[in-house]
PDB file of C-alpha atoms in Angstrom:
ATOM      1  CA  UNK A   1      92.912 155.460  35.975  1.00 48.00           C
ATOM      2  CA  UNK A   2      93.566 157.170  39.325  1.00 43.00           C
ATOM      3  CA  UNK A   3      92.186 155.834  42.577  1.00 40.00           C
ATOM      4  CA  UNK A   4      89.675 158.712  42.853  1.00 41.00           C
ATOM      5  CA  UNK A   5      88.373 158.341  39.279  1.00 43.00           C
ATOM      6  CA  UNK A   6      85.734 156.103  40.797  1.00 48.00           C
ATOM      7  CA  UNK A   7      82.419 157.575  41.862  1.00 52.00           C
ATOM      8  CA  UNK A   8      81.976 155.620  45.094  1.00 58.00           C
ATOM      9  CA  UNK A   9      85.547 156.376  46.211  1.00 50.00           C
ATOM     10  CA  UNK A  10      85.138 160.030  45.301  1.00 47.00           C
ATOM     11  CA  UNK A  11      81.933 160.257  47.354  1.00 48.00           C
ATOM     12  CA  UNK A  12      83.697 158.697  50.346  1.00 47.00           C
ATOM     13  CA  UNK A  13      86.653 161.040  49.882  1.00 45.00           C
ATOM     14  CA  UNK A  14      84.395 164.098  49.901  1.00 43.00           C
ATOM     15  CA  UNK A  15      82.489 162.851  52.922  1.00 44.00           C
ATOM     16  CA  UNK A  16      85.595 163.694  54.935  1.00 37.00           C
ATOM     17  CA  UNK A  17      87.060 166.475  52.800  1.00 43.00           C
ATOM     18  CA  UNK A  18      83.808 168.440  53.053  1.00 44.00           C
ATOM     19  CA  UNK A  19      84.626 169.155  56.709  1.00 48.00           C
ATOM     20  CA  UNK A  20      87.711 171.199  55.767  1.00 48.00           C
ATOM     21  CA  UNK A  21      87.210 171.905  52.067  1.00 46.00           C
ATOM     22  CA  UNK A  22      86.537 175.629  52.373  1.00 55.00           C
ATOM     23  CA  UNK A  23      89.730 176.090  54.417  1.00 57.00           C
ATOM     24  CA  UNK A  24      91.958 174.083  52.053  1.00 53.00           C
ATOM     25  CA  UNK A  25      90.548 175.178  48.706  1.00 57.00           C
ATOM     26  CA  UNK A  26      91.970 178.765  48.681  1.00 59.00           C
ATOM     27  CA  UNK A  27      95.525 177.406  48.536  1.00 57.00           C
ATOM     28  CA  UNK A  28      94.733 175.746  45.196  1.00 69.00           C
ATOM     29  CA  UNK A  29      91.733 177.574  43.714  1.00 76.00           C
ATOM     30  CA  UNK A  30      91.102 180.972  45.252  1.00 92.00           C
ATOM     31  CA  UNK A  31      88.618 183.793  44.726  1.00 93.00           C
ATOM     32  CA  UNK A  32      90.913 185.719  42.387  1.00 94.00           C
ATOM     33  CA  UNK A  33      91.320 182.680  40.111  1.00 95.00           C
ATOM     34  CA  UNK A  34      87.589 181.980  40.206  1.00 96.00           C
ATOM     35  CA  UNK A  35      86.729 185.583  39.369  1.00 97.00           C
ATOM     36  CA  UNK A  36      89.213 185.651  36.474  1.00 97.00           C
ATOM     37  CA  UNK A  37      87.584 182.517  35.076  1.00 97.00           C
ATOM     38  CA  UNK A  38      84.088 183.967  35.492  1.00 97.00           C
ATOM     39  CA  UNK A  39      85.078 186.967  33.373  1.00 97.00           C
ATOM     40  CA  UNK A  40      85.795 184.591  30.477  1.00 97.00           C
ATOM     41  CA  UNK A  41      82.115 183.609  30.252  1.00 96.00           C
ATOM     42  CA  UNK A  42      80.383 186.993  29.863  1.00 95.00           C
ATOM     43  CA  UNK A  43      77.352 185.796  31.847  1.00 98.00           C
ATOM     44  CA  UNK A  44      74.249 187.934  31.378  1.00 97.00           C
ATOM     45  CA  UNK A  45      71.642 188.728  34.085  1.00 97.00           C
ATOM     46  CA  UNK A  46      68.963 186.617  32.398  1.00 97.00           C
ATOM     47  CA  UNK A  47      71.208 183.608  31.720  1.00 98.00           C
ATOM     48  CA  UNK A  48      70.229 180.232  33.155  1.00 98.00           C
ATOM     49  CA  UNK A  49      73.464 178.744  34.524  1.00 98.00           C
ATOM     50  CA  UNK A  50      74.348 175.210  35.603  1.00 98.00           C
ATOM     51  CA  UNK A  51      77.202 174.573  38.063  1.00 98.00           C
ATOM     52  CA  UNK A  52      78.299 170.918  37.715  1.00 97.00           C
ATOM     53  CA  UNK A  53      80.257 169.533  40.651  1.00 95.00           C
ATOM     54  CA  UNK A  54      79.155 172.530  42.697  1.00 95.00           C
ATOM     55  CA  UNK A  55      80.474 171.138  45.983  1.00 92.00           C
ATOM     56  CA  UNK A  56      80.268 173.541  48.901  1.00 91.00           C
ATOM     57  CA  UNK A  57      79.184 176.387  46.623  1.00 95.00           C
ATOM     58  CA  UNK A  58      82.444 178.280  46.126  1.00 94.00           C
ATOM     59  CA  UNK A  59      81.853 178.756  42.394  1.00 96.00           C
ATOM     60  CA  UNK A  60      78.088 179.048  42.899  1.00 97.00           C
ATOM     61  CA  UNK A  61      78.681 182.123  45.043  1.00 96.00           C
ATOM     62  CA  UNK A  62      80.576 183.773  42.192  1.00 97.00           C
ATOM     63  CA  UNK A  63      77.954 182.827  39.616  1.00 98.00           C
ATOM     64  CA  UNK A  64      75.233 184.483  41.715  1.00 98.00           C
ATOM     65  CA  UNK A  65      76.945 187.830  41.175  1.00 97.00           C
ATOM     66  CA  UNK A  66      75.987 187.623  37.508  1.00 98.00           C
ATOM     67  CA  UNK A  67      72.554 185.971  37.480  1.00 98.00           C
ATOM     68  CA  UNK A  68      69.848 184.864  39.904  1.00 97.00           C
ATOM     69  CA  UNK A  69      69.045 181.769  37.820  1.00 98.00           C
ATOM     70  CA  UNK A  70      71.720 179.348  39.114  1.00 98.00           C
ATOM     71  CA  UNK A  71      71.313 175.573  39.272  1.00 98.00           C
ATOM     72  CA  UNK A  72      73.858 173.430  41.124  1.00 98.00           C
ATOM     73  CA  UNK A  73      74.532 169.698  40.789  1.00 97.00           C
ATOM     74  CA  UNK A  74      76.837 167.473  42.829  1.00 95.00           C
ATOM     75  CA  UNK A  75      77.065 163.773  43.692  1.00 91.00           C
ATOM     76  CA  UNK A  76      78.257 164.329  47.292  1.00 88.00           C
ATOM     77  CA  UNK A  77      75.476 165.049  49.771  1.00 91.00           C
ATOM     78  CA  UNK A  78      78.110 166.022  52.332  1.00 87.00           C
ATOM     79  CA  UNK A  79      79.445 168.756  50.067  1.00 87.00           C
ATOM     80  CA  UNK A  80      75.912 169.854  49.202  1.00 93.00           C
ATOM     81  CA  UNK A  81      74.984 170.215  52.867  1.00 93.00           C
ATOM     82  CA  UNK A  82      77.727 172.830  53.199  1.00 91.00           C
ATOM     83  CA  UNK A  83      76.197 174.678  50.249  1.00 95.00           C
ATOM     84  CA  UNK A  84      72.700 174.418  51.765  1.00 96.00           C
ATOM     85  CA  UNK A  85      74.038 176.223  54.836  1.00 94.00           C
ATOM     86  CA  UNK A  86      75.216 179.105  52.625  1.00 93.00           C
ATOM     87  CA  UNK A  87      72.283 179.491  50.252  1.00 95.00           C
ATOM     88  CA  UNK A  88      69.383 177.515  51.728  1.00 93.00           C
ATOM     89  CA  UNK A  89      67.989 174.378  50.090  1.00 89.00           C
ATOM     90  CA  UNK A  90      65.421 176.170  47.932  1.00 86.00           C
ATOM     91  CA  UNK A  91      66.147 179.864  48.284  1.00 89.00           C
ATOM     92  CA  UNK A  92      68.785 181.378  46.001  1.00 92.00           C
ATOM     93  CA  UNK A  93      69.916 178.213  44.196  1.00 97.00           C
ATOM     94  CA  UNK A  94      68.143 175.130  42.888  1.00 97.00           C
ATOM     95  CA  UNK A  95      70.112 172.025  43.877  1.00 97.00           C
ATOM     96  CA  UNK A  96      70.248 168.575  42.297  1.00 97.00           C
ATOM     97  CA  UNK A  97      72.101 165.492  43.401  1.00 95.00           C
ATOM     98  CA  UNK A  98      73.394 163.790  40.292  1.00 94.00           C
ATOM     99  CA  UNK A  99      76.110 162.565  37.964  1.00 93.00           C
ATOM    100  CA  UNK A 100      78.041 164.690  35.454  1.00 93.00           C
ATOM    101  CA  UNK A 101      77.947 161.812  32.967  1.00 93.00           C
ATOM    102  CA  UNK A 102      74.138 161.549  33.138  1.00 95.00           C
ATOM    103  CA  UNK A 103      72.735 165.011  33.659  1.00 97.00           C
ATOM    104  CA  UNK A 104      69.037 165.073  34.651  1.00 97.00           C
ATOM    105  CA  UNK A 105      68.133 167.908  32.274  1.00 98.00           C
ATOM    106  CA  UNK A 106      66.565 168.319  28.846  1.00 97.00           C
ATOM    107  CA  UNK A 107      68.502 169.351  25.759  1.00 98.00           C
ATOM    108  CA  UNK A 108      69.351 173.054  25.432  1.00 98.00           C
ATOM    109  CA  UNK A 109      68.229 173.728  28.996  1.00 98.00           C
ATOM    110  CA  UNK A 110      70.998 176.192  29.950  1.00 98.00           C
ATOM    111  CA  UNK A 111      72.684 179.308  28.593  1.00 98.00           C
ATOM    112  CA  UNK A 112      75.966 178.700  30.403  1.00 98.00           C
ATOM    113  CA  UNK A 113      77.592 175.732  32.109  1.00 98.00           C
ATOM    114  CA  UNK A 114      80.399 175.974  34.653  1.00 98.00           C
ATOM    115  CA  UNK A 115      82.321 173.094  36.227  1.00 97.00           C
ATOM    116  CA  UNK A 116      85.350 173.522  38.488  1.00 94.00           C
ATOM    117  CA  UNK A 117      87.167 170.903  40.533  1.00 88.00           C
ATOM    118  CA  UNK A 118      85.061 168.060  39.173  1.00 89.00           C
ATOM    119  CA  UNK A 119      86.489 166.693  35.913  1.00 89.00           C
ATOM    120  CA  UNK A 120      89.416 165.066  37.710  1.00 86.00           C
ATOM    121  CA  UNK A 121      86.991 162.557  39.295  1.00 83.00           C
ATOM    122  CA  UNK A 122      85.095 161.582  36.135  1.00 86.00           C
ATOM    123  CA  UNK A 123      85.801 158.032  34.915  1.00 85.00           C
ATOM    124  CA  UNK A 124      84.743 159.041  31.378  1.00 91.00           C
ATOM    125  CA  UNK A 125      85.434 162.769  30.820  1.00 93.00           C
ATOM    126  CA  UNK A 126      84.339 162.848  27.184  1.00 96.00           C
ATOM    127  CA  UNK A 127      80.980 161.311  28.128  1.00 96.00           C
ATOM    128  CA  UNK A 128      80.435 164.131  30.624  1.00 96.00           C
ATOM    129  CA  UNK A 129      81.522 166.771  28.123  1.00 97.00           C
ATOM    130  CA  UNK A 130      79.052 165.364  25.603  1.00 98.00           C
ATOM    131  CA  UNK A 131      76.371 165.733  28.255  1.00 98.00           C
ATOM    132  CA  UNK A 132      77.455 169.337  28.767  1.00 98.00           C
ATOM    133  CA  UNK A 133      77.090 169.955  25.056  1.00 98.00           C
ATOM    134  CA  UNK A 134      73.626 168.348  25.104  1.00 98.00           C
ATOM    135  CA  UNK A 135      72.178 170.538  27.861  1.00 98.00           C
ATOM    136  CA  UNK A 136      73.697 173.863  26.739  1.00 98.00           C
ATOM    137  CA  UNK A 137      72.025 175.864  23.993  1.00 98.00           C
ATOM    138  CA  UNK A 138      73.663 175.963  20.540  1.00 98.00           C
ATOM    139  CA  UNK A 139      76.153 178.788  20.238  1.00 97.00           C
ATOM    140  CA  UNK A 140      76.569 179.086  24.008  1.00 98.00           C
ATOM    141  CA  UNK A 141      79.586 178.273  26.140  1.00 98.00           C
ATOM    142  CA  UNK A 142      80.852 175.975  28.843  1.00 98.00           C
ATOM    143  CA  UNK A 143      83.815 176.423  31.161  1.00 98.00           C
ATOM    144  CA  UNK A 144      85.653 173.546  32.831  1.00 97.00           C
ATOM    145  CA  UNK A 145      88.451 173.883  35.385  1.00 95.00           C
ATOM    146  CA  UNK A 146      90.703 170.920  36.122  1.00 91.00           C
ATOM    147  CA  UNK A 147      94.219 170.205  37.408  1.00 89.00           C
ATOM    148  CA  UNK A 148      97.032 170.905  34.969  1.00 86.00           C
ATOM    149  CA  UNK A 149      99.459 168.016  34.444  1.00 66.00           C
ATOM    150  CA  UNK A 150     102.648 168.369  36.561  1.00 55.00           C
ATOM    151  CA  UNK A 151     105.896 169.127  34.743  1.00 62.00           C
ATOM    152  CA  UNK A 152     108.228 166.796  36.667  1.00 52.00           C
ATOM    153  CA  UNK A 153     108.335 162.989  36.571  1.00 49.00           C
ATOM    154  CA  UNK A 154     107.801 162.133  40.270  1.00 43.00           C
ATOM    155  CA  UNK A 155     104.757 164.405  40.521  1.00 42.00           C
ATOM    156  CA  UNK A 156     103.431 163.034  37.228  1.00 42.00           C
ATOM    157  CA  UNK A 157     103.512 159.480  38.586  1.00 40.00           C
ATOM    158  CA  UNK A 158     101.767 160.608  41.777  1.00 42.00           C
ATOM    159  CA  UNK A 159      99.137 162.533  39.796  1.00 42.00           C
ATOM    160  CA  UNK A 160      98.430 159.545  37.548  1.00 47.00           C
ATOM    161  CA  UNK A 161      97.860 157.356  40.584  1.00 42.00           C
ATOM    162  CA  UNK A 162      95.345 159.681  42.222  1.00 51.00           C
ATOM    163  CA  UNK A 163      93.022 161.251  39.648  1.00 58.00           C
ATOM    164  CA  UNK A 164      92.848 162.789  36.186  1.00 68.00           C
ATOM    165  CA  UNK A 165      95.480 165.429  35.492  1.00 78.00           C
ATOM    166  CA  UNK A 166      95.785 166.668  31.907  1.00 88.00           C
ATOM    167  CA  UNK A 167      97.561 169.229  29.746  1.00 91.00           C
ATOM    168  CA  UNK A 168      96.323 171.572  27.025  1.00 93.00           C
ATOM    169  CA  UNK A 169      96.820 168.966  24.303  1.00 94.00           C
ATOM    170  CA  UNK A 170      94.651 166.429  26.139  1.00 93.00           C
ATOM    171  CA  UNK A 171      92.049 169.075  26.989  1.00 94.00           C
ATOM    172  CA  UNK A 172      91.864 170.021  23.322  1.00 97.00           C
ATOM    173  CA  UNK A 173      91.407 166.377  22.333  1.00 96.00           C
ATOM    174  CA  UNK A 174      88.621 165.783  24.865  1.00 95.00           C
ATOM    175  CA  UNK A 175      86.650 168.889  23.943  1.00 97.00           C
ATOM    176  CA  UNK A 176      87.005 168.281  20.219  1.00 98.00           C
ATOM    177  CA  UNK A 177      85.923 164.656  20.639  1.00 97.00           C
ATOM    178  CA  UNK A 178      82.868 165.883  22.557  1.00 98.00           C
ATOM    179  CA  UNK A 179      81.994 168.161  19.616  1.00 98.00           C
ATOM    180  CA  UNK A 180      82.890 171.635  20.909  1.00 98.00           C
ATOM    181  CA  UNK A 181      84.308 174.499  18.855  1.00 98.00           C
ATOM    182  CA  UNK A 182      86.193 177.743  19.625  1.00 98.00           C
ATOM    183  CA  UNK A 183      88.150 175.985  22.365  1.00 98.00           C
ATOM    184  CA  UNK A 184      90.493 178.091  24.527  1.00 97.00           C
ATOM    185  CA  UNK A 185      92.768 177.032  27.409  1.00 97.00           C
ATOM    186  CA  UNK A 186      94.035 179.245  30.238  1.00 96.00           C
ATOM    187  CA  UNK A 187      96.559 178.232  32.911  1.00 95.00           C
ATOM    188  CA  UNK A 188      95.831 179.674  36.350  1.00 95.00           C
ATOM    189  CA  UNK A 189      97.847 179.458  39.546  1.00 91.00           C
ATOM    190  CA  UNK A 190      97.308 180.793  43.079  1.00 86.00           C
ATOM    191  CA  UNK A 191     101.026 181.444  43.660  1.00 86.00           C
ATOM    192  CA  UNK A 192     104.374 180.258  42.259  1.00 87.00           C
ATOM    193  CA  UNK A 193     105.011 176.661  43.269  1.00 81.00           C
ATOM    194  CA  UNK A 194     101.345 175.844  43.917  1.00 83.00           C
ATOM    195  CA  UNK A 195      99.326 173.440  41.729  1.00 83.00           C
ATOM    196  CA  UNK A 196      98.167 174.915  38.435  1.00 88.00           C
ATOM    197  CA  UNK A 197      94.637 174.842  37.110  1.00 91.00           C
ATOM    198  CA  UNK A 198      93.769 174.477  33.443  1.00 94.00           C
ATOM    199  CA  UNK A 199      90.628 176.419  32.561  1.00 96.00           C
ATOM    200  CA  UNK A 200      88.992 175.573  29.253  1.00 97.00           C
ATOM    201  CA  UNK A 201      86.242 177.624  27.625  1.00 98.00           C
ATOM    202  CA  UNK A 202      84.455 176.161  24.607  1.00 98.00           C
ATOM    203  CA  UNK A 203      81.341 176.780  22.557  1.00 98.00           C
ATOM    204  CA  UNK A 204      78.530 174.446  21.568  1.00 98.00           C
ATOM    205  CA  UNK A 205      78.240 174.465  17.749  1.00 97.00           C
ATOM    206  CA  UNK A 206      75.347 176.613  16.570  1.00 92.00           C
ATOM    207  CA  UNK A 207      74.844 174.998  13.160  1.00 73.00           C
ATOM    208  CA  UNK A 208      75.936 172.115  10.944  1.00 57.00           C
ATOM    209  CA  UNK A 209      78.685 174.267   9.483  1.00 57.00           C
ATOM    210  CA  UNK A 210      80.313 174.639  12.886  1.00 64.00           C
ATOM    211  CA  UNK A 211      80.263 170.876  13.353  1.00 55.00           C
ATOM    212  CA  UNK A 212      81.739 170.244   9.928  1.00 56.00           C
ATOM    213  CA  UNK A 213      84.514 172.771  10.554  1.00 59.00           C
ATOM    214  CA  UNK A 214      85.296 171.153  13.918  1.00 55.00           C
ATOM    215  CA  UNK A 215      85.495 167.683  12.375  1.00 58.00           C
ATOM    216  CA  UNK A 216      87.751 168.907   9.561  1.00 57.00           C
ATOM    217  CA  UNK A 217      90.079 170.641  12.004  1.00 58.00           C
ATOM    218  CA  UNK A 218      90.282 167.520  14.198  1.00 55.00           C
ATOM    219  CA  UNK A 219      91.109 165.377  11.155  1.00 59.00           C
ATOM    220  CA  UNK A 220      93.887 167.748  10.089  1.00 56.00           C
ATOM    221  CA  UNK A 221      95.461 167.653  13.550  1.00 58.00           C
ATOM    222  CA  UNK A 222      95.192 163.843  13.896  1.00 56.00           C
TER     223      UNK A 222
END
């Protein structure tokens, strides 16, 4: 487990990163990448959307182009304060301070769930993905963006020491274990030589048949 896959360390890290986050972020995850990912979700104007790990509101800003019903959750108050400055505390977005592994929402509360730049800090990613499945309506989709696993040995060792990096195979395993179906993975990159993002879109099963098909497929691949 990487040093930042610890909630207290991650909060401390973002206490300081929040001061420069919006200046650094475009080199890794820029507006073009965000907008390409948003197109994968087909968000409708009346959709109720949850942004998990919303940070300073970079993704939240994009989500607001599609719907006015956006809810944003983050564990770092320092990151959230940057978002408050953009959107107001209670104006365009409803904010919650909370944990991705224990979402403070009822079952089937949202039409769409988005999470970018957050999974790499979760100690138990499958637990969080199961929570995502719980709060999203059957048949609806979630999108998660995380850091793609480096291709070379030295960078792999560094990545493993810091936080969660994962490839398509591991992403598939995590989403299947959490009970999702229709899982797709997209690799995104700001520019050649920059870190790559792995963007996964998956659907919450809409009936028992979906769940049975997902279990059978997972068993065949095991």
